[in-house]
PDB file of C-alpha atoms in Angstrom:
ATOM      1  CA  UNK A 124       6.253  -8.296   6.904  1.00 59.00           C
ATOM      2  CA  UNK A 125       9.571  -6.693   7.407  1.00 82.00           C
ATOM      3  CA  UNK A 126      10.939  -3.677   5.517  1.00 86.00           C
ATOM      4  CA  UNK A 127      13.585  -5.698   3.990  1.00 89.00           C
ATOM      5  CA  UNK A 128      11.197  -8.187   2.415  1.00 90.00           C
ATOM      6  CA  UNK A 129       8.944  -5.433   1.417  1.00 90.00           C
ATOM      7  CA  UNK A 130      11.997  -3.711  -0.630  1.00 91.00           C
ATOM      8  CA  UNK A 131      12.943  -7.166  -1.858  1.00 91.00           C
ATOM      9  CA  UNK A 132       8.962  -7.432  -3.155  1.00 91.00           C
ATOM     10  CA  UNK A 133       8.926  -3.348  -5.048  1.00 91.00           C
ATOM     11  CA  UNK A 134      12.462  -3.939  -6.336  1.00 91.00           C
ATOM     12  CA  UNK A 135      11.626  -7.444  -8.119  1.00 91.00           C
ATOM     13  CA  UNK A 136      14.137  -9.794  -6.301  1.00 92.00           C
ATOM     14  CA  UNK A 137      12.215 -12.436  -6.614  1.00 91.00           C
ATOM     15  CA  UNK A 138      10.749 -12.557  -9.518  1.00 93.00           C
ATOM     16  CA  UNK A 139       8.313 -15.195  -8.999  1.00 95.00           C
ATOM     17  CA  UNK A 140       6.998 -13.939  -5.569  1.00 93.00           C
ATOM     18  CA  UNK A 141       6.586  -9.802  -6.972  1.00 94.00           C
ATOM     19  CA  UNK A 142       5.018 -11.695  -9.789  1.00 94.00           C
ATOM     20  CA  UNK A 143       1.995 -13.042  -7.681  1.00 94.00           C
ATOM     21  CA  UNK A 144       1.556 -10.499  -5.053  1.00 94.00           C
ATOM     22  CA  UNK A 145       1.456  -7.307  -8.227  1.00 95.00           C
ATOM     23  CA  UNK A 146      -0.754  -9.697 -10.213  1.00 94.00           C
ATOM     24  CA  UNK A 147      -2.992 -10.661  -7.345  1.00 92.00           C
ATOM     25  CA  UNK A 148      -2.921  -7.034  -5.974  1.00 94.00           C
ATOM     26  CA  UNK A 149      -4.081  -5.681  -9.439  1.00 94.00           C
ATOM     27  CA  UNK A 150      -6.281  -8.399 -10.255  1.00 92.00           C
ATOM     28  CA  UNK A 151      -8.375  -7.512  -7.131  1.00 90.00           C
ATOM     29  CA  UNK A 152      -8.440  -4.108  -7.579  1.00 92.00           C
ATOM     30  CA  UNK A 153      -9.763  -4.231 -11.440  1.00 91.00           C
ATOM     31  CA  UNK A 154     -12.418  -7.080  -9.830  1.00 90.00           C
ATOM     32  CA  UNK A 155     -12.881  -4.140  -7.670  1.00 89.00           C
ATOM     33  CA  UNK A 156     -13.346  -1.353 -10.110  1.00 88.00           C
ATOM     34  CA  UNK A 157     -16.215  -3.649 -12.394  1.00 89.00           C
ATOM     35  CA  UNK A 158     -17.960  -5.712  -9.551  1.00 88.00           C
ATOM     36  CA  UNK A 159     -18.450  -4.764  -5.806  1.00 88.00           C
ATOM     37  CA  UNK A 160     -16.491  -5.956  -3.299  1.00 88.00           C
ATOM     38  CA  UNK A 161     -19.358  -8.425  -1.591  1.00 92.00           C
ATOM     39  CA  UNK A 162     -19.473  -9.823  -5.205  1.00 91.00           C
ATOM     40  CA  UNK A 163     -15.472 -10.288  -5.535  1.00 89.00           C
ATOM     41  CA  UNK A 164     -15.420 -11.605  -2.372  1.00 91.00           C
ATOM     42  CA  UNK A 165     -17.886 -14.108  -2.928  1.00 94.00           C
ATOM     43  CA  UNK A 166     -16.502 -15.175  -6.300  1.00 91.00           C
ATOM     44  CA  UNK A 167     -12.807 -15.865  -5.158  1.00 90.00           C
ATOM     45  CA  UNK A 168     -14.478 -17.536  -2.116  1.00 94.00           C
ATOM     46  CA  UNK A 169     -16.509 -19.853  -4.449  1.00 95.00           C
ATOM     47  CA  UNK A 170     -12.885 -20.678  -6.490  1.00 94.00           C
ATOM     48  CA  UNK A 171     -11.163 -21.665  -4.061  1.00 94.00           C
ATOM     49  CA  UNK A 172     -14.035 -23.501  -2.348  1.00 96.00           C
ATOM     50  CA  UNK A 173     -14.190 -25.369  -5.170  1.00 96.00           C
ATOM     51  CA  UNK A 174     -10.835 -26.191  -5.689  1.00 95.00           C
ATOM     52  CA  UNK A 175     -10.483 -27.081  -2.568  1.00 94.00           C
ATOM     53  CA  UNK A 176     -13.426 -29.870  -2.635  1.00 95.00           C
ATOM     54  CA  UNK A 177     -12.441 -31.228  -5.970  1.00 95.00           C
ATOM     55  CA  UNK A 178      -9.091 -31.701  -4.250  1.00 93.00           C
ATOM     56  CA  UNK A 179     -10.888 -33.252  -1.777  1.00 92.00           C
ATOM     57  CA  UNK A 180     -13.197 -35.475  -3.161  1.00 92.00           C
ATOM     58  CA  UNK A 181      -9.523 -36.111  -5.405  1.00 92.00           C
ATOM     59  CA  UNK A 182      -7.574 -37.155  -2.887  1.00 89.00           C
ATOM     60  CA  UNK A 183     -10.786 -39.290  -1.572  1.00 88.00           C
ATOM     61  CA  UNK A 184     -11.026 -41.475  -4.778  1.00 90.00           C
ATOM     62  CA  UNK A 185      -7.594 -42.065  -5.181  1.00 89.00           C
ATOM     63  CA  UNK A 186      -7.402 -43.589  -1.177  1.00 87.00           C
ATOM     64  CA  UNK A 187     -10.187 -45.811  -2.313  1.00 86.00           C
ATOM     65  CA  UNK A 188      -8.861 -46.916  -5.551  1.00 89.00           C
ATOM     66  CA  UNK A 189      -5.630 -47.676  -3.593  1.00 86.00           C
ATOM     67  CA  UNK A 190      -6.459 -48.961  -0.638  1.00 83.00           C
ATOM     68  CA  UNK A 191      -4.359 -46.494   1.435  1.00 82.00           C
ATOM     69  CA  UNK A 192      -5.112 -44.300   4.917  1.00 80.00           C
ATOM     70  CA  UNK A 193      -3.692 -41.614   4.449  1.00 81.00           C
ATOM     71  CA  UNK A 194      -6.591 -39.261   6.201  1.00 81.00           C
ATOM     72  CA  UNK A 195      -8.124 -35.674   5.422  1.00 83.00           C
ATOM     73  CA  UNK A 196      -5.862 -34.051   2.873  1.00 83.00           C
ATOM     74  CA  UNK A 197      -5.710 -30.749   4.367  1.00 86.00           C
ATOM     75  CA  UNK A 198      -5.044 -32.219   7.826  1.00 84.00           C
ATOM     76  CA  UNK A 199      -2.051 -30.282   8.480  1.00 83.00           C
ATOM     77  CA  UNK A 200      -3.931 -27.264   7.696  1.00 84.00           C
ATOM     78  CA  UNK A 201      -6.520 -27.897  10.268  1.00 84.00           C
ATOM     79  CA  UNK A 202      -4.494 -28.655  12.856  1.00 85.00           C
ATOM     80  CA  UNK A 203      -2.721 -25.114  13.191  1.00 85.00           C
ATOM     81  CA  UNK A 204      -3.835 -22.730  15.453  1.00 83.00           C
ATOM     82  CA  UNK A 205      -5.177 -19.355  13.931  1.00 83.00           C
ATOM     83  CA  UNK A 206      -6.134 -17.656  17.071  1.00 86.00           C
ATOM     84  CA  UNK A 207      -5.024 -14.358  17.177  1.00 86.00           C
ATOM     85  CA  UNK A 208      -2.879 -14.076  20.332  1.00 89.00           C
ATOM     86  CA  UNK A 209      -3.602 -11.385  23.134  1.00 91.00           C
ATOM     87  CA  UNK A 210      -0.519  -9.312  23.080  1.00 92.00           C
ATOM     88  CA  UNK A 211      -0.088  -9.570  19.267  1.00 90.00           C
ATOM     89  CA  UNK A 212      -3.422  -7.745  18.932  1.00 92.00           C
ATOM     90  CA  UNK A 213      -2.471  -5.055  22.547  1.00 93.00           C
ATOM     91  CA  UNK A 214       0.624  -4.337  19.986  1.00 92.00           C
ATOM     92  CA  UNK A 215      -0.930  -3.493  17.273  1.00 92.00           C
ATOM     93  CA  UNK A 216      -3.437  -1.459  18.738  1.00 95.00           C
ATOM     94  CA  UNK A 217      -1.066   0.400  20.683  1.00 95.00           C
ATOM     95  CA  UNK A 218       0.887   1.306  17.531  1.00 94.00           C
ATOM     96  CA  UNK A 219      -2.750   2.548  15.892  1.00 95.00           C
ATOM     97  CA  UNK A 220      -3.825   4.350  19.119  1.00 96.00           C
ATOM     98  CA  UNK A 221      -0.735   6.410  18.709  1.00 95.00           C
ATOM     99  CA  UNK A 222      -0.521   6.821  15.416  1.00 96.00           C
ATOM    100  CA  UNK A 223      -4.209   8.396  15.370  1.00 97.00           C
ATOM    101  CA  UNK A 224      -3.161  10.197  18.539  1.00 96.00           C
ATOM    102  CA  UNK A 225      -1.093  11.935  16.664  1.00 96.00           C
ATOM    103  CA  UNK A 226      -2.972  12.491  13.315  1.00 96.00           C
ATOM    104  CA  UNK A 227      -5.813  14.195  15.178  1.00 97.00           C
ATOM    105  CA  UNK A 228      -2.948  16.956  16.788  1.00 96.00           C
ATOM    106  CA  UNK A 229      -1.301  17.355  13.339  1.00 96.00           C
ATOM    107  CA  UNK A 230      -5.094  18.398  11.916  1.00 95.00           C
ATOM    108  CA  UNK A 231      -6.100  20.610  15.059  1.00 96.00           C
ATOM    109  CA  UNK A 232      -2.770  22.040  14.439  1.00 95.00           C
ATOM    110  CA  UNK A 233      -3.118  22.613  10.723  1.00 94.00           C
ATOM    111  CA  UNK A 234      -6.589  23.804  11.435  1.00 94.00           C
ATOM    112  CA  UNK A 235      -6.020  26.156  14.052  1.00 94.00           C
ATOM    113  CA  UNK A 236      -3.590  27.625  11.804  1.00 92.00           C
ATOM    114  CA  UNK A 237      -0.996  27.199  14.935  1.00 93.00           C
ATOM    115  CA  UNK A 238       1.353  27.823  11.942  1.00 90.00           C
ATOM    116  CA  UNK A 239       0.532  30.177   9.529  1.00 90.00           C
ATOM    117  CA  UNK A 240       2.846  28.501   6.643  1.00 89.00           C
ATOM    118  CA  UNK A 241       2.108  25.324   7.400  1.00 92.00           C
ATOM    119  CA  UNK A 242      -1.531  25.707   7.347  1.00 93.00           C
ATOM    120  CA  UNK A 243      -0.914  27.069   4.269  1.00 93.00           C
ATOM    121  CA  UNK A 244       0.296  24.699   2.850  1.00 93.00           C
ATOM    122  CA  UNK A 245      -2.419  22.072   3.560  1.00 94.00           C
ATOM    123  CA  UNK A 246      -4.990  24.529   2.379  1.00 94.00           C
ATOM    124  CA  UNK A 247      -2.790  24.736  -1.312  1.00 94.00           C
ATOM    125  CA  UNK A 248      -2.504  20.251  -0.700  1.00 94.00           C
ATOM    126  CA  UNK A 249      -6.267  19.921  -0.218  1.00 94.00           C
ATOM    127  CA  UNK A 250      -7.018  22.481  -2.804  1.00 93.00           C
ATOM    128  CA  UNK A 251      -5.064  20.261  -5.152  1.00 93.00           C
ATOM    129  CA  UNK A 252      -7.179  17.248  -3.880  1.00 90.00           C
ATOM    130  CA  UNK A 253     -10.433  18.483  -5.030  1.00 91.00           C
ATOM    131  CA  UNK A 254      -8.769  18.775  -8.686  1.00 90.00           C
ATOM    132  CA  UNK A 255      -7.471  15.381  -8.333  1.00 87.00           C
ATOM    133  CA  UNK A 256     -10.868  13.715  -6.515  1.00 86.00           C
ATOM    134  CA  UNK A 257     -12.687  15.585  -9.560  1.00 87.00           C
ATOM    135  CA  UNK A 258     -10.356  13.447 -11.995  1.00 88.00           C
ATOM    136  CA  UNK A 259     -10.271  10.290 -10.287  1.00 85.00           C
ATOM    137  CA  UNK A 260     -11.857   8.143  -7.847  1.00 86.00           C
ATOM    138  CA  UNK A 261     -10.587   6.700  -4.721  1.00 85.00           C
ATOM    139  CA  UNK A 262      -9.959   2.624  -6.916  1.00 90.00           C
ATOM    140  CA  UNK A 263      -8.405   4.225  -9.457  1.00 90.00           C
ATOM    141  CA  UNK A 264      -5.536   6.221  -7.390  1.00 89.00           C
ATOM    142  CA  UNK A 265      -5.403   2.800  -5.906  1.00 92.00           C
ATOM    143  CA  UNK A 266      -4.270   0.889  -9.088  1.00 94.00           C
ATOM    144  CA  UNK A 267      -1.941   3.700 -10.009  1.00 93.00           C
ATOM    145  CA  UNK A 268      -0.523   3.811  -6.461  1.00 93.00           C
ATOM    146  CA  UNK A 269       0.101   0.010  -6.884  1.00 94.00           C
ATOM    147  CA  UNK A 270       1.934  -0.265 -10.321  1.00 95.00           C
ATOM    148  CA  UNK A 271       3.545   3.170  -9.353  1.00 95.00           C
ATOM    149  CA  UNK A 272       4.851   1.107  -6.201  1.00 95.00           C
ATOM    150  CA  UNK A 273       5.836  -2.156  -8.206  1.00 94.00           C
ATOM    151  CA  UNK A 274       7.413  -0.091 -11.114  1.00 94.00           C
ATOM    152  CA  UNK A 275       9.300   3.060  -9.983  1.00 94.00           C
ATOM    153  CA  UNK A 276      11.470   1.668  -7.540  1.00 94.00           C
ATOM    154  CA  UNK A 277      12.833  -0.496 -10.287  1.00 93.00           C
ATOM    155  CA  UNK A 278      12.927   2.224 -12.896  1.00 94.00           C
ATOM    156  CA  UNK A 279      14.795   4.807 -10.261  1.00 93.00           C
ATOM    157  CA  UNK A 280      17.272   1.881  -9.868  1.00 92.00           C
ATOM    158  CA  UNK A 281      18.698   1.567 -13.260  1.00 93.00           C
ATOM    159  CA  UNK A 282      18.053   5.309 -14.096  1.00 94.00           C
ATOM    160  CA  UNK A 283      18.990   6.964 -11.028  1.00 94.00           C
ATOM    161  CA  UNK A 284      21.760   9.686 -12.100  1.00 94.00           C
ATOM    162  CA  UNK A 285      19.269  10.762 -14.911  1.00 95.00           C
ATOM    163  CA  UNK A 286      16.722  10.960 -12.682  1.00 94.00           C
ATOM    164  CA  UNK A 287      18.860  12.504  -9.842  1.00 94.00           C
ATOM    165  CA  UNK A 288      19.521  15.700 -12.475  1.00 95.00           C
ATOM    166  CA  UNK A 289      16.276  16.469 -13.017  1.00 95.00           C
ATOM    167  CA  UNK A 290      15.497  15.968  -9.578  1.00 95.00           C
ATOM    168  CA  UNK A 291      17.956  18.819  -8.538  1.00 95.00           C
ATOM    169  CA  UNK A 292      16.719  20.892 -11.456  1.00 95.00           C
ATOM    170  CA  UNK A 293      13.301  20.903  -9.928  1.00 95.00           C
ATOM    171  CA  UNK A 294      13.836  21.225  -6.108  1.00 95.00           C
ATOM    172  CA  UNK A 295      16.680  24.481  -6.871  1.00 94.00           C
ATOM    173  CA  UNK A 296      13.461  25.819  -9.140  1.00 95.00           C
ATOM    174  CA  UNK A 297      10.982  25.236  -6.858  1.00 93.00           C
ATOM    175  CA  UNK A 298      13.283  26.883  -3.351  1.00 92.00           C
ATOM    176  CA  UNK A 299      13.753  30.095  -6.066  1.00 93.00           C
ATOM    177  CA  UNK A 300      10.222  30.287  -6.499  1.00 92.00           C
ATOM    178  CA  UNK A 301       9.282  29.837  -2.341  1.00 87.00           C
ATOM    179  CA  UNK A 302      12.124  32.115  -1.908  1.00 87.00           C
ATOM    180  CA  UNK A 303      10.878  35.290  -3.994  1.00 88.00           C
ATOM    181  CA  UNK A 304       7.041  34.260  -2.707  1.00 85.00           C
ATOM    182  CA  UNK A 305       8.139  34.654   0.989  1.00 82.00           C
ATOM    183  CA  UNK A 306      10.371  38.092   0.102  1.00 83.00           C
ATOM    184  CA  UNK A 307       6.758  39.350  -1.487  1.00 84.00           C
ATOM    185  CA  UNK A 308       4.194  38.384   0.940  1.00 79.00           C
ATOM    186  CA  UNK A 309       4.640  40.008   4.273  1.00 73.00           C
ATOM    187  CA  UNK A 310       3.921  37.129   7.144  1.00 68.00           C
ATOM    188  CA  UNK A 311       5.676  34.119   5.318  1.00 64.00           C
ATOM    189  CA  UNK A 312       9.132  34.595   5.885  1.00 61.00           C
ATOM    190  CA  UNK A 313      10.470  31.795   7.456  1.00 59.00           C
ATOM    191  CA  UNK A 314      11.535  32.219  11.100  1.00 54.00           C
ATOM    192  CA  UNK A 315      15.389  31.821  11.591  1.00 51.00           C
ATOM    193  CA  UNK A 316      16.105  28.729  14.023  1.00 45.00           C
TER     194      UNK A 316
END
């Protein structure tokens, strides 16, 4: 998927399509959060299973009843190739390769405290985790990290000058307060560039 159909999904273009994909998306993670995921895999497996041979068996009685040839209803389904091609799957390892490349010398360098500030910072981050992990589990963020994603957007949109106030109000509070925390502890001043 591109970024531009991505947007087009959070900022409800298409109605119809956002529609399916948030309901689907939501609907699997609340199957999720009640049943394991062997046992919500093997119950939408079973659905469409059987849709798909009542289609079948369907499509079968009506050629019979009418006389007609018209062959295996999901022929044109079965005919397409699914193979995963060679490059396609060099490509997107490449792209994970680097991308964990460069995770692991982000953490050695937050952990080796290569940067006093910035280390820091990821100890205040993951001390904020535990507070969050203690509140909610992993599914959970999940389901608020998808209707945050499929409402937001769409909320900024129609709000955004509102939002954009606040939003100034907050970052000019929050550089005052970094500003008179690195003037009291010795170390954290920022180094001029």
């Amino acid at each position: 998927m591109d970024a531009k159909r991505v947007v087009d999904l959070l900022y409800w273009r298409d109605v119809k399509t956002t529609g399916v994909v948030f309901g689907a998306s939501l609907l699997l993670l609340l199957s999720l959060s009640v049943c394991s995921i062997i046992s919500v895999f093997s119950y939408v497996a079973l659905a469409l299973l059987s849709v798909t041979i009542i289609f079948r068996i369907y499509k079968g009685i009506l050629q019979a009843i009418q006389k007609s040839d018209e062959g295996h209803p999901f022929k044109l389904y079965l005919d397409q190739d699914l193979a995963l091609s060679e490059d396609l799957v060099h490509k997107y390892s490449d792209l994970a390769l680097g991308r964990i490349n460069s995770s692991i010398r982000e953490l050695r360098r937050l952990f080796l405290v290569e940067d006093l500030v910035d280390s820091l910072k990821f100890a205040v981050f993951m001390w904020i985790l535990t507070y969050v992990g203690a509140l909610f589990n992993g599914l959970t963020l999940l389901i608020l990290g998808l209707v945050s994603a499929f409402s937001l957007p769409i909320i900024y949109e129609k709000h955004q000058t509102q939002i954009d106030q606040y939003i100034a109000l907050v970052n000019n509070q929050i550089k005052d307060i970094i500003g008179k925390i690195q003037a009291k502890v010795p170390g954290l001043k920022k180094k001029t560039e």
